[in-house]
Coordinates of C-alpha atoms in Angstrom, one line a residue:
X1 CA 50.6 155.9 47.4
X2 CA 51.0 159.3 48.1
X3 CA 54.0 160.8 50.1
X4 CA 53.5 161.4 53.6
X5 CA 53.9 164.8 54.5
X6 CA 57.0 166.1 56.4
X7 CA 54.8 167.0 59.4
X8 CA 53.6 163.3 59.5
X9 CA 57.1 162.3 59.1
X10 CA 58.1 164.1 62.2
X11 CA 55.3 162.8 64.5
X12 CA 56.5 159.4 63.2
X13 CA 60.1 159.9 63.4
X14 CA 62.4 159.9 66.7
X15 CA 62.6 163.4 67.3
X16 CA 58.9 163.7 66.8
X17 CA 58.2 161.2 69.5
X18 CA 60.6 162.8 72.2
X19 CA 59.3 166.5 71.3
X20 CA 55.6 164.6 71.9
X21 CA 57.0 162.9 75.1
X22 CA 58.5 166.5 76.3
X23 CA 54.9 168.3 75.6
X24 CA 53.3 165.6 77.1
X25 CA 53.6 166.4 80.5
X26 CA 52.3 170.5 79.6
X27 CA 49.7 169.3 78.0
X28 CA 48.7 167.7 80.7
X29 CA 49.2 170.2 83.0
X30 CA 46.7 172.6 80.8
X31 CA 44.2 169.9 80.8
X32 CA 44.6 169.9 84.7
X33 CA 44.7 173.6 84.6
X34 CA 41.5 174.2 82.8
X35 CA 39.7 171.3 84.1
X36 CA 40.4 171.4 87.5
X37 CA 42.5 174.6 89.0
X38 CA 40.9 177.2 87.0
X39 CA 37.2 175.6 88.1
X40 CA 38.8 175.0 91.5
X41 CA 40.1 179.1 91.6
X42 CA 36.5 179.8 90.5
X43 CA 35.0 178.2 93.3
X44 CA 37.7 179.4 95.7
X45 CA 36.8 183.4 94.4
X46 CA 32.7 182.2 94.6
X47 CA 33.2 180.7 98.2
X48 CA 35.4 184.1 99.5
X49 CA 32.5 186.0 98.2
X50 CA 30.0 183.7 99.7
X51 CA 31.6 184.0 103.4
X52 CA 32.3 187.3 102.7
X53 CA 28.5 188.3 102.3
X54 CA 28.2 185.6 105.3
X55 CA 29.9 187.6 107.6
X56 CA 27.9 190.6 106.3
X57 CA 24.5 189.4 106.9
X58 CA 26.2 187.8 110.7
X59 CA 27.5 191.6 111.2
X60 CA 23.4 192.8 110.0
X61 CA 22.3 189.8 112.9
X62 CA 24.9 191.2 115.5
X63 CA 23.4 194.9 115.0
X64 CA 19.9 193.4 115.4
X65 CA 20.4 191.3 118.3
X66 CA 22.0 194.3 120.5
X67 CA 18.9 195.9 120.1
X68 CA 16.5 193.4 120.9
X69 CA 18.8 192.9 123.9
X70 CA 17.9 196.5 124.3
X71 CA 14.1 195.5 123.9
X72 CA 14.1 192.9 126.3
X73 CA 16.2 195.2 128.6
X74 CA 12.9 197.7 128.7
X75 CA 15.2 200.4 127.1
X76 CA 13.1 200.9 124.1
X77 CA 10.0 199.6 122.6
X78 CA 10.3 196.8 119.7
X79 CA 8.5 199.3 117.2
X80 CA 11.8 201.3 118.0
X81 CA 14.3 198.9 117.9
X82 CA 13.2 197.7 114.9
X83 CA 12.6 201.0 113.1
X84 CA 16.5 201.8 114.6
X85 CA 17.7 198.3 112.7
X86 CA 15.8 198.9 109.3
X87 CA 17.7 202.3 109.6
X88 CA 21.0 201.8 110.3
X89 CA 20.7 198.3 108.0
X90 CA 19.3 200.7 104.8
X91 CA 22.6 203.0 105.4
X92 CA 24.7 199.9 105.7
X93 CA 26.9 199.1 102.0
X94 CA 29.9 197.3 101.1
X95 CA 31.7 197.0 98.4
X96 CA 30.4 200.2 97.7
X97 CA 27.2 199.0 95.7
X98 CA 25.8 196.2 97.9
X99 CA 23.1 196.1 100.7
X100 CA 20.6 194.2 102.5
X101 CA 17.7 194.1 102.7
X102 CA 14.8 192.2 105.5
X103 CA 11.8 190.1 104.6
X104 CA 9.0 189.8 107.1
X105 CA 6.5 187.0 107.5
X106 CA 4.6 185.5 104.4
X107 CA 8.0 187.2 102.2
X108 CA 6.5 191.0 102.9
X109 CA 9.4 193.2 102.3
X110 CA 10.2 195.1 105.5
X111 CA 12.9 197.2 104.3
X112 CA 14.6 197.6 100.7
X113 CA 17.3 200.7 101.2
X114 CA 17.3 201.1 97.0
X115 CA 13.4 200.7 96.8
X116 CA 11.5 201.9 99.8
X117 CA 8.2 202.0 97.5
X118 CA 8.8 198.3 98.0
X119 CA 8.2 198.1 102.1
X120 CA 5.5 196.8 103.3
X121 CA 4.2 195.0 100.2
X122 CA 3.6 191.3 99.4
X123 CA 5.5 189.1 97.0
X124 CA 2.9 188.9 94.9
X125 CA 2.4 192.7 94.7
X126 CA 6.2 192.3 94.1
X127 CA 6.8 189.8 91.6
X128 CA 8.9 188.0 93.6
X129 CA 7.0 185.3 94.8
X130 CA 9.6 182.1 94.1
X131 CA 12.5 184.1 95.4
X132 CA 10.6 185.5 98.2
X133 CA 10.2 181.5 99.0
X134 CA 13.4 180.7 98.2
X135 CA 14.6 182.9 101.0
X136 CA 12.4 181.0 103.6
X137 CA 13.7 177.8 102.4
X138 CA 16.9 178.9 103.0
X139 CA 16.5 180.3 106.5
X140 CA 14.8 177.9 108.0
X141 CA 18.5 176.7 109.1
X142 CA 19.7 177.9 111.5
X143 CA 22.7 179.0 110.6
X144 CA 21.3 180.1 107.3
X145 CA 21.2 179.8 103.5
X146 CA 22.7 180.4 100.5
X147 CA 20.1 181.4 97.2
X148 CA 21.5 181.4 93.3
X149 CA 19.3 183.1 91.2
X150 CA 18.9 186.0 88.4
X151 CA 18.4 189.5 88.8
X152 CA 18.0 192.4 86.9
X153 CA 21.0 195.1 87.2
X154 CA 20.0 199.0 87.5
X155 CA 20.5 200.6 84.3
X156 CA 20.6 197.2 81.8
X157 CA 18.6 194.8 80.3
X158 CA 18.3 191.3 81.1
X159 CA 19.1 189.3 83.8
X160 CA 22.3 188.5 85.6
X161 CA 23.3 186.0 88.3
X162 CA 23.6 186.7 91.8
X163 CA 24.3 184.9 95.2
X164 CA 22.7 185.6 98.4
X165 CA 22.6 184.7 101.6
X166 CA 19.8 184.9 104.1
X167 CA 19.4 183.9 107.5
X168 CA 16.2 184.2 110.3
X169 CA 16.6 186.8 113.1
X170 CA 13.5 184.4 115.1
X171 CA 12.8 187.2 117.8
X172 CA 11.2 189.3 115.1
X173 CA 10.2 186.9 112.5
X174 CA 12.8 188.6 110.0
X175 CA 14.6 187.2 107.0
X176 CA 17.6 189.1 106.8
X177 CA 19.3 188.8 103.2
X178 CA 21.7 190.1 101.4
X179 CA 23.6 189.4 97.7
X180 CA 25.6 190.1 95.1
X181 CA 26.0 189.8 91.3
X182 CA 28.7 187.1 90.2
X183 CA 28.9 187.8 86.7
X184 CA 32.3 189.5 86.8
X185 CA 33.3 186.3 88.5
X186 CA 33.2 185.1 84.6
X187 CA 34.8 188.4 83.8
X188 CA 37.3 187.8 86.2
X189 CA 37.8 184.0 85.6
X190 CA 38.2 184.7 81.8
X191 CA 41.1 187.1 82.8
X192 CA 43.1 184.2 85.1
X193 CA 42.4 181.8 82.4
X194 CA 44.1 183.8 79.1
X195 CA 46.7 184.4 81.6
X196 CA 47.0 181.3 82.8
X197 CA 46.8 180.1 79.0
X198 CA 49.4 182.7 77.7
X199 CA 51.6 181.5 80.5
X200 CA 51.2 177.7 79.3
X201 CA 51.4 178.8 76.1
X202 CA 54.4 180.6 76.7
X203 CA 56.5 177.6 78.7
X204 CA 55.2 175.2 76.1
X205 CA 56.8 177.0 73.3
X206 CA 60.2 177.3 75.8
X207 CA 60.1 173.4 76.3
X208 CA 59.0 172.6 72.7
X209 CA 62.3 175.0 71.6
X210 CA 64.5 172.8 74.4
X211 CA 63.3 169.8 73.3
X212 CA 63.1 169.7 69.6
X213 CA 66.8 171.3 70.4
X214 CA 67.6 168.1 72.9
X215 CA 65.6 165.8 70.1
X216 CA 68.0 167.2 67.6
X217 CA 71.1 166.5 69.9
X218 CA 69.8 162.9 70.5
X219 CA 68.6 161.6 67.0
X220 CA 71.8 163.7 64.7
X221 CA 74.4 160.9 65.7
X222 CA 71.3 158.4 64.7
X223 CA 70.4 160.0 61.6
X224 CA 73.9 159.5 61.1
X225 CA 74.2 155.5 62.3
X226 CA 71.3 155.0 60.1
X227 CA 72.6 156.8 57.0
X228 CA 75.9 155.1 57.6
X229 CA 74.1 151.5 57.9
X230 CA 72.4 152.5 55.0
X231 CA 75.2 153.1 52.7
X232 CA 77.0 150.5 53.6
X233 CA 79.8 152.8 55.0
X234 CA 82.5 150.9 57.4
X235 CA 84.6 154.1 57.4
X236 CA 81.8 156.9 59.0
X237 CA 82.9 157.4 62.5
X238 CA 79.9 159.1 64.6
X239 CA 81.3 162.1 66.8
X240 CA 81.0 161.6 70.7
X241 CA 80.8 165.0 72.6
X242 CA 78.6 164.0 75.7
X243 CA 78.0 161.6 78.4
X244 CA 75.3 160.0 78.0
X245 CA 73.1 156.8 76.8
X246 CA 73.7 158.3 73.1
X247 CA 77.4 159.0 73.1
X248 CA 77.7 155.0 74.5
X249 CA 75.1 154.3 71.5
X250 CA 77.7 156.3 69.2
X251 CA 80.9 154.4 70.9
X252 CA 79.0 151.3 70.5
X253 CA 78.4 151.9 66.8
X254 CA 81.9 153.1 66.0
X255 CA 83.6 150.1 67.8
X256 CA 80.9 148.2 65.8
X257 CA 81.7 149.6 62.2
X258 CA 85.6 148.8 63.5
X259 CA 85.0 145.4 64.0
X260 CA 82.7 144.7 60.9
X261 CA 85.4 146.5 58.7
X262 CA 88.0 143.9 60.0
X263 CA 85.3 141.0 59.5
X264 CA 84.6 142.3 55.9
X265 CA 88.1 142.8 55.0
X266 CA 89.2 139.5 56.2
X267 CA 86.3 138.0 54.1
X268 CA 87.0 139.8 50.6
X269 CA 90.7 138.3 51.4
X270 CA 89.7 135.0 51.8
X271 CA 87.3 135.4 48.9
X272 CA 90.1 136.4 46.8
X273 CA 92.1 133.0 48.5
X274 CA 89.0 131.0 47.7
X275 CA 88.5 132.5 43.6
X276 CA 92.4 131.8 43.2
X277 CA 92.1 128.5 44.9
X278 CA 89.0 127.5 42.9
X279 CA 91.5 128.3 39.5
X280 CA 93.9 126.1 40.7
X281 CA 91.5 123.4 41.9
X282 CA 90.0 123.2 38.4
X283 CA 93.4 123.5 36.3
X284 CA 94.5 120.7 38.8
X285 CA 91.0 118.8 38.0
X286 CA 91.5 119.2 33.6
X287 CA 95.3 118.1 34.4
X288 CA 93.9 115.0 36.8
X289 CA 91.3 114.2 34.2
X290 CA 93.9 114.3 31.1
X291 CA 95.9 111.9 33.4
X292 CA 93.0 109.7 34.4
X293 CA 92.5 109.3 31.1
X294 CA 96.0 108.3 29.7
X295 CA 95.6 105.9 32.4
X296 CA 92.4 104.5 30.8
X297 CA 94.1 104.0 27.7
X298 CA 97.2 102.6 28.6
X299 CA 95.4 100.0 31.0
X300 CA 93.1 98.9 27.9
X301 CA 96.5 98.6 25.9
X302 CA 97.6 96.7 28.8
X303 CA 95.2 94.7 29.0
X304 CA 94.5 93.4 25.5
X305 CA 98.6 93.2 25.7
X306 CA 98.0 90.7 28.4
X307 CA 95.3 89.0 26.7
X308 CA 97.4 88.5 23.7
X309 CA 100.3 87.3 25.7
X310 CA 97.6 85.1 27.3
X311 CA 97.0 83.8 24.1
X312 CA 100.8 83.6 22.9
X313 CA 101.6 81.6 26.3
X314 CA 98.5 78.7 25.7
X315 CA 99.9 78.5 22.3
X316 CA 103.6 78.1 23.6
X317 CA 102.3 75.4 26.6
X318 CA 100.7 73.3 23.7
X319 CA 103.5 73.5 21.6
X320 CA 105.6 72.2 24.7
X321 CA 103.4 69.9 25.8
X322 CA 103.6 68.4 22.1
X323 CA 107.4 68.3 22.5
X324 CA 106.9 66.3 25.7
X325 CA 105.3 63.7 23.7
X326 CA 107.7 63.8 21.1
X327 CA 110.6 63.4 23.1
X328 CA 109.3 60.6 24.9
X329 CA 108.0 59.1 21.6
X330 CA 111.5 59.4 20.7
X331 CA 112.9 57.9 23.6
X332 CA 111.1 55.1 23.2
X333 CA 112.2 54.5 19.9
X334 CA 115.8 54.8 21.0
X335 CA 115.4 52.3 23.4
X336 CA 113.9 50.1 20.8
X337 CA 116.5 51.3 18.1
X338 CA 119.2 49.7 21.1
X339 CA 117.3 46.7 21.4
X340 CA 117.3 46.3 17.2
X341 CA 121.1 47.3 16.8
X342 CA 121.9 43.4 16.8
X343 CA 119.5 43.1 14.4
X344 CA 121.1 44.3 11.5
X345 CA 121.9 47.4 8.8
X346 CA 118.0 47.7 8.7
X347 CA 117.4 48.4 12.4
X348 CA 120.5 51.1 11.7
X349 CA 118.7 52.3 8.8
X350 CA 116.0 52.7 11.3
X351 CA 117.7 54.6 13.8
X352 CA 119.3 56.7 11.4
X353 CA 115.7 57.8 10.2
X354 CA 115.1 58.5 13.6
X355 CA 118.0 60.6 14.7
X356 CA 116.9 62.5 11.3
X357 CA 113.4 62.9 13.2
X358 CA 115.2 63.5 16.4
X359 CA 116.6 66.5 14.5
X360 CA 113.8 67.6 13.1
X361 CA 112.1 68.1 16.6
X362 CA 115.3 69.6 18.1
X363 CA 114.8 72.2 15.2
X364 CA 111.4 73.0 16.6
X365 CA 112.4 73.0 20.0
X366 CA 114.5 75.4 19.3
X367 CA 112.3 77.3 17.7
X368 CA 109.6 76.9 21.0
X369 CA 112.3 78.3 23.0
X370 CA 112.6 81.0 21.3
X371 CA 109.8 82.1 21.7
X372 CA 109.7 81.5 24.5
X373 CA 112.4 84.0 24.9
X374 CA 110.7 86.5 22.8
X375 CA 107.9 86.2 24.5
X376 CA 109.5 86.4 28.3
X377 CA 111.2 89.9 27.0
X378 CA 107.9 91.3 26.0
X379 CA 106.4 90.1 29.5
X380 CA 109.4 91.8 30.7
X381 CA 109.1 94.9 28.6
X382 CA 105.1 95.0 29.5
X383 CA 105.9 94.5 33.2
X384 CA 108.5 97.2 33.1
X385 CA 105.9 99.8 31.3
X386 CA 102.9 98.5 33.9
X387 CA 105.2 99.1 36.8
X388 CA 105.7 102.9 35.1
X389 CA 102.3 104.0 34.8
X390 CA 101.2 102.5 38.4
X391 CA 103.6 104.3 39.8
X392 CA 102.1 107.2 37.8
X393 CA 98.9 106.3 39.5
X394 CA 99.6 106.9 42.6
X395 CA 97.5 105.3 45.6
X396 CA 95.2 103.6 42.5
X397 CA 98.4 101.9 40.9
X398 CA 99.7 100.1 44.0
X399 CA 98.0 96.6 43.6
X400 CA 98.9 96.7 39.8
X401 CA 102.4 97.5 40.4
X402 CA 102.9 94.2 42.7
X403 CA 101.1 92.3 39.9
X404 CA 103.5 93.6 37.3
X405 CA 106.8 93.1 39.3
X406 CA 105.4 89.4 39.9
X407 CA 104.8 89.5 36.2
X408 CA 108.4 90.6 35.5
X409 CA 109.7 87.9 38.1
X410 CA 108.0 84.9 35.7
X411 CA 109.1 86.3 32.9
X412 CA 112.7 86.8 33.9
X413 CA 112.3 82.7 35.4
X414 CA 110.9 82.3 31.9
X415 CA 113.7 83.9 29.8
X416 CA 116.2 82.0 32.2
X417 CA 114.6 78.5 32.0
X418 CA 114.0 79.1 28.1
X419 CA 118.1 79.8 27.6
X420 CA 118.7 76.9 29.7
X421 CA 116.7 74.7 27.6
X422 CA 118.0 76.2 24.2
X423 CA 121.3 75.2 25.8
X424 CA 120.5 71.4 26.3
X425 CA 118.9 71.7 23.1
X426 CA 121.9 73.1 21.1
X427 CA 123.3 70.3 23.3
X428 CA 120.8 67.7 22.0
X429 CA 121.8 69.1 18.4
X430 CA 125.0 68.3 18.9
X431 CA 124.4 64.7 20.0
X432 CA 121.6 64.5 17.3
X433 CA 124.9 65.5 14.6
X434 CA 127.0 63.1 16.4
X435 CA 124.5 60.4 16.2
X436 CA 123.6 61.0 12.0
X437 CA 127.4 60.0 12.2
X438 CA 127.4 57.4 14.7
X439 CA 124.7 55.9 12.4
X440 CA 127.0 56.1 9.3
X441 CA 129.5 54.5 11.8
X442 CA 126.9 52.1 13.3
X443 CA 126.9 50.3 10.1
X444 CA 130.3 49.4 10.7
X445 CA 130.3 49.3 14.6
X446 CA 126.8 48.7 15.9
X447 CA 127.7 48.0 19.6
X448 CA 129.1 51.6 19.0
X449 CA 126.5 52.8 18.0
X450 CA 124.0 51.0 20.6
X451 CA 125.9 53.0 23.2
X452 CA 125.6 56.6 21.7
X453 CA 121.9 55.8 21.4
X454 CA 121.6 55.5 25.1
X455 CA 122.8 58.3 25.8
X456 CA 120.8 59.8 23.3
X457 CA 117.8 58.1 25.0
X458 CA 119.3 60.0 28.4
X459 CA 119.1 62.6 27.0
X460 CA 116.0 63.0 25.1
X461 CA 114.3 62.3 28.2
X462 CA 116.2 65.2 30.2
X463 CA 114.5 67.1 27.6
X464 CA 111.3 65.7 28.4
X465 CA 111.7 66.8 31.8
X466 CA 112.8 70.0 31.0
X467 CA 110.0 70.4 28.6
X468 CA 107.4 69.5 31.7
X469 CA 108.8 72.2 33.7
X470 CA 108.7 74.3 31.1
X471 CA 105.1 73.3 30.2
X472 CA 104.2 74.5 34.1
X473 CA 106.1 77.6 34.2
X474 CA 103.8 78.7 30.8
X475 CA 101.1 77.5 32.5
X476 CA 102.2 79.7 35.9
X477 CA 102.3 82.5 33.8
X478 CA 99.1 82.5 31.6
X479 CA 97.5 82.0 34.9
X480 CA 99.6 85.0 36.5
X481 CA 98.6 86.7 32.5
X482 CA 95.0 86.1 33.6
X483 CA 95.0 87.4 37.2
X484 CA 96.9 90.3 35.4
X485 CA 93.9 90.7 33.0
X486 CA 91.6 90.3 36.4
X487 CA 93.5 94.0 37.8
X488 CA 94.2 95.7 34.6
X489 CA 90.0 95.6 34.4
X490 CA 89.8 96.6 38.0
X491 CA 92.4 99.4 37.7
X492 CA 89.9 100.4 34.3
X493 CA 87.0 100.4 36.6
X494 CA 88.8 102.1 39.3
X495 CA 90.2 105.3 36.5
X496 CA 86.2 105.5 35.8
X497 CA 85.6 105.9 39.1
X498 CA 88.6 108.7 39.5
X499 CA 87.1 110.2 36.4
X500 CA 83.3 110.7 38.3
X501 CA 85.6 112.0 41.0
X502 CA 87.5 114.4 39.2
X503 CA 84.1 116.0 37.7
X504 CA 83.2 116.2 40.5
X505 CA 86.1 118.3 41.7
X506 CA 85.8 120.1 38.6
X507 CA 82.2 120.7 39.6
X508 CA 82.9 122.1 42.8
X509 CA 85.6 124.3 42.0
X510 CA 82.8 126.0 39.8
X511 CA 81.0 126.5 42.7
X512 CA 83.4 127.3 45.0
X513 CA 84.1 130.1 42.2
X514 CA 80.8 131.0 41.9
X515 CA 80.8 131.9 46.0
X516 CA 84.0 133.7 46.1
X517 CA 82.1 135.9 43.3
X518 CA 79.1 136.4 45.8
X519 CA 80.9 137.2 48.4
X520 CA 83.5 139.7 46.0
X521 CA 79.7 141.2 45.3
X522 CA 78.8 141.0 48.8
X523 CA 81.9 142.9 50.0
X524 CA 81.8 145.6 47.4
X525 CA 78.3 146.5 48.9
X526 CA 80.4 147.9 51.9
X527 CA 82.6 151.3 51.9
X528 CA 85.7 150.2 53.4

């Protein structure tokens, strides 16, 4: 497309439009001038001539009326009156060159001053035969008539326009005419009009200089607005040296470019706030995410920890429960070994076989509370370590941190009972020792030995109660184990869920860095 020139760029630009408003107005005034004054002066020089050769022709029909006043007065004859007007009218010039002349009946000429060979004859003898009847036409008002028409001019070829004016004198039948050439009217016209042009020409060139001078003044503080918009340039200040709508245009702009400097300025700073929060955000989201997932693996330890203890426990409550029977297997047998101590060296025999039994199950009793032990201290332990790492959770670990202080609780009611039990069962040792002798002894004394057995028997089954209670406190904490279990898989599902959540905010830290770079590229767009 080819480059407009710099003339079309002016009509199109600012300037261009208020030089073409300016000249509007002159141009119009030349249109008016040349289609309406200078036709309007033209008429007004035609219509002075026009009364002027009026008045003539009026002054011709005064002259001839005085002397047909004289005719009718019996002064003088008409022959004599009117040879006296056709005299004094062929003398008669104005303007130096122009005269009248009189037209009798039928268009004869009665008197031509220029042309006297032309008196007396006929228009056809003349030539003249339309304007001869343009002339009656025109007098027969009153008042008279005006005739255009063309004329030859004494000395020069061709024809040239000329206005006349005619008008009946009725008491002798004449037309009296005169008329005069209006050519130089042209000539004259011509004259006013390349004045009146140079003129127009000459105050439109004075008010194209003042206003492609004001258009200047008005559109340099634009030119610069727009080359300061252009660039981008917060710091251009537009200099204000007048009054009016332009200077509060330039004030306008200036408080404008203030404002938006502030505006920009405050947004590269909290662009740089946003880029150094987004580095934060997303070191904060690879430290959460390392967390989340120590949490993950230390909540699957947990939790196959707790399944084994799980395990450990149902073994323990079946060993007890086994014990249980024992001892009140045992029990009975004391009872009957009591019953049978009458009987004889056999039924001590007997007993002493059982308190060898007795001894064997106090051994693994022993053994069961152990651990037992063991296995409280581990709860314990496990407890302690699951208390740790909800507490390193946060908000996430609360629910598992009551679950493990409950844990710790059993177990610390489990390491307690468990002493309590080795205790009567070191106890139970002791009487099961004592009894291996009492049996030695029962062979000599068995009413001695009947009585130890009882309170063997007693014995044995406060063992067997202990052993129940023990039996329900395994089974309160595999249960406790399994809602354990239940939250350990929860808190897994939960760390997950924290792990979406942290790629998340990993994600839109990326993005919140990606805007602070757009609006760091933004910014830099703008001179500050």
């Amino acid at each position: 497309m080819a480059k407009p020139s710099r003339f079309a760029e002016f009509i199109h630009s600012l300037s261009g439009k208020i030089v073409a408003l300016t000249l509007l107005p002159v141009v119009l005034f030349l249109v008016l001038l040349g289609g309406y004054v200078v036709p309007r002066i033209r008429g007004a020089i035609l219509d002075g001539r026009r009364t002027a050769i009026r008045q003539m022709v009026d002054l011709v029909m005064t002259v001839a009326t005085r002397f047909d006043q004289d005719v009718a007065a019996g002064r003088m004859t008409r022959e004599t009156a009117q040879e006296k007007v056709k005299e004094m009218v062929s003398a008669m010039r104005y303007d130096q060159t122009n005269y009248f002349l009189i037209q009798g009946p039928g268009g004869v000429m009665v008197m031509h001053p220029l042309r006297p060979d032309f008196n007396g004859k006929s228009p056809e003898a003349l030539g003249t035969t339309k304007l001869a009847a343009a002339f009656e036409k025109a007098a027969e008002d009153p008042a008279g008539g005006y005739v255009e028409y063309e004329f030859a001019k004494p000395g020069q070829t061709g024809t040239f326009p000329k206005t006349g004016f005619v008008r009946r004198f009725a008491p002798w039948g004449w037309v009296i005419a005169t008329s005069l050439y209006v050519d130089d009217v042209a000539v004259e016209m011509r004259a006013v009009s390349f004045a009146l042009v140079g003129i127009s020409l000459l105050v439109s060139l004075l008010v194209g200089y003042v206003a492609v001078r004001s258009a200047r003044r008005i559109t340099r503080p634009l030119a610069q607005l727009v080359t300061g918009l252009q660039q981008g340039d917060l710091s251009r200040r537009i200099e204000v040296s007048s009054q009016d709508e332009i200077a509060q245009a330039a004030e306008a702009f200036n408080e404008y470019n203030g404002r938006m400097k502030t505006i920009v300025q405050e947004v590269d700073h909290f662009a740089e706030r946003v880029a150094s929060g987004s580095m934060e955000l997303a070191a904060s989201s690879v430290e959460m995410a390392t967390t989340v997932s120590n949490i993950a693996q230390v909540s699957e330890a947990l939790k196959e920890a707790g399944e084994g203890v799980s395990k450990a426990m149902d073994q323990v409550a079946g060993n007890v429960d086994a014990m249980a029977e024992r001892t009140q297997a045992t029990g009975t047998q004391a009872g009957q070994a009591v019953r049978e101590a009458a009987q004889g060296a056999e039924a001590g025999k007997s007993a002493a076989t059982g308190m060898s039994e007795i001894q064997d199950v106090t051994s693994s009793i022993v053994k069961a509370v152990q651990v037992i032990q063991d296995i409280a201290r581990q709860t314990n332990l496990l407890s302690l370590n699951a208390a740790i790492e909800a507490a390193k959770a946060g908000a996430q670990g609360k629910g598992f941190a009551v679950v493990a202080e409950e844990v710790r609780k059993l177990a610390e009611r489990s390491r307690t009972s468990a002493l309590e039990i080795e205790e009567l069962i070191q106890k139970a040792q002791e009487t099961v020792g004592a009894g291996v002798s009492g049996v030695q002894a029962t062979l000599r004394n068995l009413e001695a030995i009947s009585t130890r057995i009882t309170t063997i028997a007693t014995s044995i089954q406060e063992v067997g109660g202990l052993s129940e209670k023990q039996a329900a406190v395994t089974r309160d904490v595999t249960r406790m184990m399994g809602h354990t279990n239940d939250r350990l898989a929860q808190n897994a599902a939960s760390t997950h869920e924290l792990s979406a959540t942290v790629d998340e905010i990993s994600h839109t830290a990326e993005e919140l860095a990606k805007v602070s770079h757009g609006l760091k590229k933004v910014v830099s767009n703008f001179n500050l």
